[in-house]
C-alpha positions as a LaTeX table, in Angstrom:
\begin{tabular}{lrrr}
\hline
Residue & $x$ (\AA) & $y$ (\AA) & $z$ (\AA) \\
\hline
Unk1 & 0.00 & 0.00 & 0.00 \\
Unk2 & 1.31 & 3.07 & $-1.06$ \\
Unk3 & 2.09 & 6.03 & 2.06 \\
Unk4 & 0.26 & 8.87 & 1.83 \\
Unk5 & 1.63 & 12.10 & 2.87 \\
Unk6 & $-0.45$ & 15.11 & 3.68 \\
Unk7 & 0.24 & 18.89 & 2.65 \\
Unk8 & $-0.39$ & 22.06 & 3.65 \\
Unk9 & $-3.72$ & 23.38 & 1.38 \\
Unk10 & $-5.78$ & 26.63 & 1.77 \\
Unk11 & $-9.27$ & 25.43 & 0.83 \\
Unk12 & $-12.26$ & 27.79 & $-0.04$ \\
Unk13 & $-15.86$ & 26.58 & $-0.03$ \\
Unk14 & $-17.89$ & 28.62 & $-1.61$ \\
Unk15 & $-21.92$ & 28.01 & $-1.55$ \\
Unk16 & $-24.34$ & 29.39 & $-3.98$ \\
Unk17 & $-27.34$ & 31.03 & $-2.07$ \\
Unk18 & $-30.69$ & 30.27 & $-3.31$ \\
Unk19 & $-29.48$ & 28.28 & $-5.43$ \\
Unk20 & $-32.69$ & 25.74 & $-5.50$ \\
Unk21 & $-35.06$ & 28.99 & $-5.59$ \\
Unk22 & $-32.88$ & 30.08 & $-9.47$ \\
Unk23 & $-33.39$ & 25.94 & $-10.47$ \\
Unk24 & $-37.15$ & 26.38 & $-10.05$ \\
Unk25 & $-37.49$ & 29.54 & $-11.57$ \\
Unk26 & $-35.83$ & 27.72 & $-14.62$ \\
Unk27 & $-39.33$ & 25.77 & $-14.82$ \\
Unk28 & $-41.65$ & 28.93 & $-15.41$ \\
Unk29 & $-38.26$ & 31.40 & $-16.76$ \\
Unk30 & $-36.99$ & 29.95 & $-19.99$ \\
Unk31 & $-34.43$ & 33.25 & $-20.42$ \\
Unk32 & $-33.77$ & 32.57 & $-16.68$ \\
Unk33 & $-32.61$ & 28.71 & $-17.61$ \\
Unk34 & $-29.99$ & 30.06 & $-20.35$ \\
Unk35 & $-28.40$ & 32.52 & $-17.82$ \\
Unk36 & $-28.01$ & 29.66 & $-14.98$ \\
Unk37 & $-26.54$ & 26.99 & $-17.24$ \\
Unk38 & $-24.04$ & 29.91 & $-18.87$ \\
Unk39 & $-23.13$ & 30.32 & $-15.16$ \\
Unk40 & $-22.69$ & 27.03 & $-14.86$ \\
Unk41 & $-20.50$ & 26.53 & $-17.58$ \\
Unk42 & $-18.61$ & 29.29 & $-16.49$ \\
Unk43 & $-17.76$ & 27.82 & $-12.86$ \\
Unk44 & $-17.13$ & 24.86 & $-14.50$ \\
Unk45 & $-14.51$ & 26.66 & $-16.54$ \\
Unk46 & $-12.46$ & 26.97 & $-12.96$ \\
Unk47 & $-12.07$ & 23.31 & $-12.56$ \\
Unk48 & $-9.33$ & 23.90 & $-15.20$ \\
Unk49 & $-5.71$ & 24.83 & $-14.51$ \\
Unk50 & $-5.85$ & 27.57 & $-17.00$ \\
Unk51 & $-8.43$ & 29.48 & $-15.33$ \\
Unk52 & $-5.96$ & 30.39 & $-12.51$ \\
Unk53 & $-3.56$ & 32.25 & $-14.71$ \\
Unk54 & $-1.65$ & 35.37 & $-13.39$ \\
Unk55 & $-4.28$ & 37.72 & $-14.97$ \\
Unk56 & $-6.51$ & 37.32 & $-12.07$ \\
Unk57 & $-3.79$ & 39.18 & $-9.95$ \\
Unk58 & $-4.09$ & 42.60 & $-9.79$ \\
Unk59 & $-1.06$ & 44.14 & $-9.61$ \\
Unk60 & $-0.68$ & 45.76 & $-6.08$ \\
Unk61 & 2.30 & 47.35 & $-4.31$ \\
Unk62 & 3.17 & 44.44 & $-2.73$ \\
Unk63 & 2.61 & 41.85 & $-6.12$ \\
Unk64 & 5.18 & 44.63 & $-7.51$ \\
Unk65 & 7.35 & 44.54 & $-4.90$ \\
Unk66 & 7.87 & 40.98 & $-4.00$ \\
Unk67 & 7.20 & 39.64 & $-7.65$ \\
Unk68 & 4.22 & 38.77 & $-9.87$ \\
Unk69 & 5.41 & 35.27 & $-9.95$ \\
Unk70 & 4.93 & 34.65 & $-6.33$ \\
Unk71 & 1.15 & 35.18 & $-6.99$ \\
Unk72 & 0.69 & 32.63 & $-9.92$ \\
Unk73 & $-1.35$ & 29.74 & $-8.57$ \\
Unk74 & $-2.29$ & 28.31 & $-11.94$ \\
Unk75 & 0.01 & 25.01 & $-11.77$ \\
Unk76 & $-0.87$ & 24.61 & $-7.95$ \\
Unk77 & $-4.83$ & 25.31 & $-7.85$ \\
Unk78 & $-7.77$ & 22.55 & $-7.95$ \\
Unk79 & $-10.92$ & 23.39 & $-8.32$ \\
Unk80 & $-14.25$ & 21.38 & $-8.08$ \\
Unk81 & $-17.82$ & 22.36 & $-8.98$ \\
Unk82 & $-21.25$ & 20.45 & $-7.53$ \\
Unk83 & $-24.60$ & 21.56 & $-7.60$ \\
Unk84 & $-24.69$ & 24.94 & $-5.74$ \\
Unk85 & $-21.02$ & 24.31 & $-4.40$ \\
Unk86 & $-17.34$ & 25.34 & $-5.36$ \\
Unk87 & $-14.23$ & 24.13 & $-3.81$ \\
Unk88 & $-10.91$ & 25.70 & $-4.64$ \\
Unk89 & $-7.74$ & 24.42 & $-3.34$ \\
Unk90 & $-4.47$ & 25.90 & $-3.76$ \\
Unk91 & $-0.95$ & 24.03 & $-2.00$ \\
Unk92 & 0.10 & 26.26 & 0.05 \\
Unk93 & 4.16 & 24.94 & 1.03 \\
Unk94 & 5.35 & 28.27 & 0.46 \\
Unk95 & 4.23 & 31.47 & $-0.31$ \\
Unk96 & 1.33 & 31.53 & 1.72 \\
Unk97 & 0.44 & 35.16 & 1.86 \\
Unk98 & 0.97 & 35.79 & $-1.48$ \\
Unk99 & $-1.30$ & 32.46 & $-2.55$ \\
Unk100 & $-3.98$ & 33.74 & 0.13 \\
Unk101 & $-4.21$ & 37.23 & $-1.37$ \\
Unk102 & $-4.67$ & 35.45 & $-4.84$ \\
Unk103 & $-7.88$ & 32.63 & $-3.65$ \\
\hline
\end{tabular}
């Protein structure tokens, strides 16, 4: 059996409020239907490594002073959307701060 070694993550769960409430609307709201599953789609868009790309960073006094690249959590990021529910995680070994300011 293989060992399994645990490390340090920062972990966001984020919950969609009323979500249920915009799924029944959906029934009666055809317009309302298209804008939740382009939502959707778009959320699901984060579960990829791309998404996490230095762009999101805005560049701040301290991104400029310690380094844009200490902010890039694209190769480090997971991401995984569920019914009204998104979990991002992002290793956090090093850089902490920096990868905190970024989720």
């Amino acid at each position: 059996m293989e060992e399994f070694e645990y490390q340090p993550h920062l972990v966001a769960f984020i919950d969609i409020l009323g979500f249920k409430e915009l799924v029944n609307e959906t029934d009666r709201n055809s317009d309302r239907l298209n804008e939740l599953l382009k939502v959707l789609h778009y959320l699901k868009t984060w579960e990829l490594p791309d998404a996490w790309g230095l762009e999101l960073v805005e560049i701040e006094e301290s991104a400029q002073y310690k380094g844009v690249e200490n902010f890039n959590i694209s190769d480090i990021t997971e991401a995984t959307v569920f019914s009204d529910s998104i979990v991002v995680s992002v290793n956090a070994e090093r850089n902490v701060n920096e990868r905190f300011q970024v989720l």
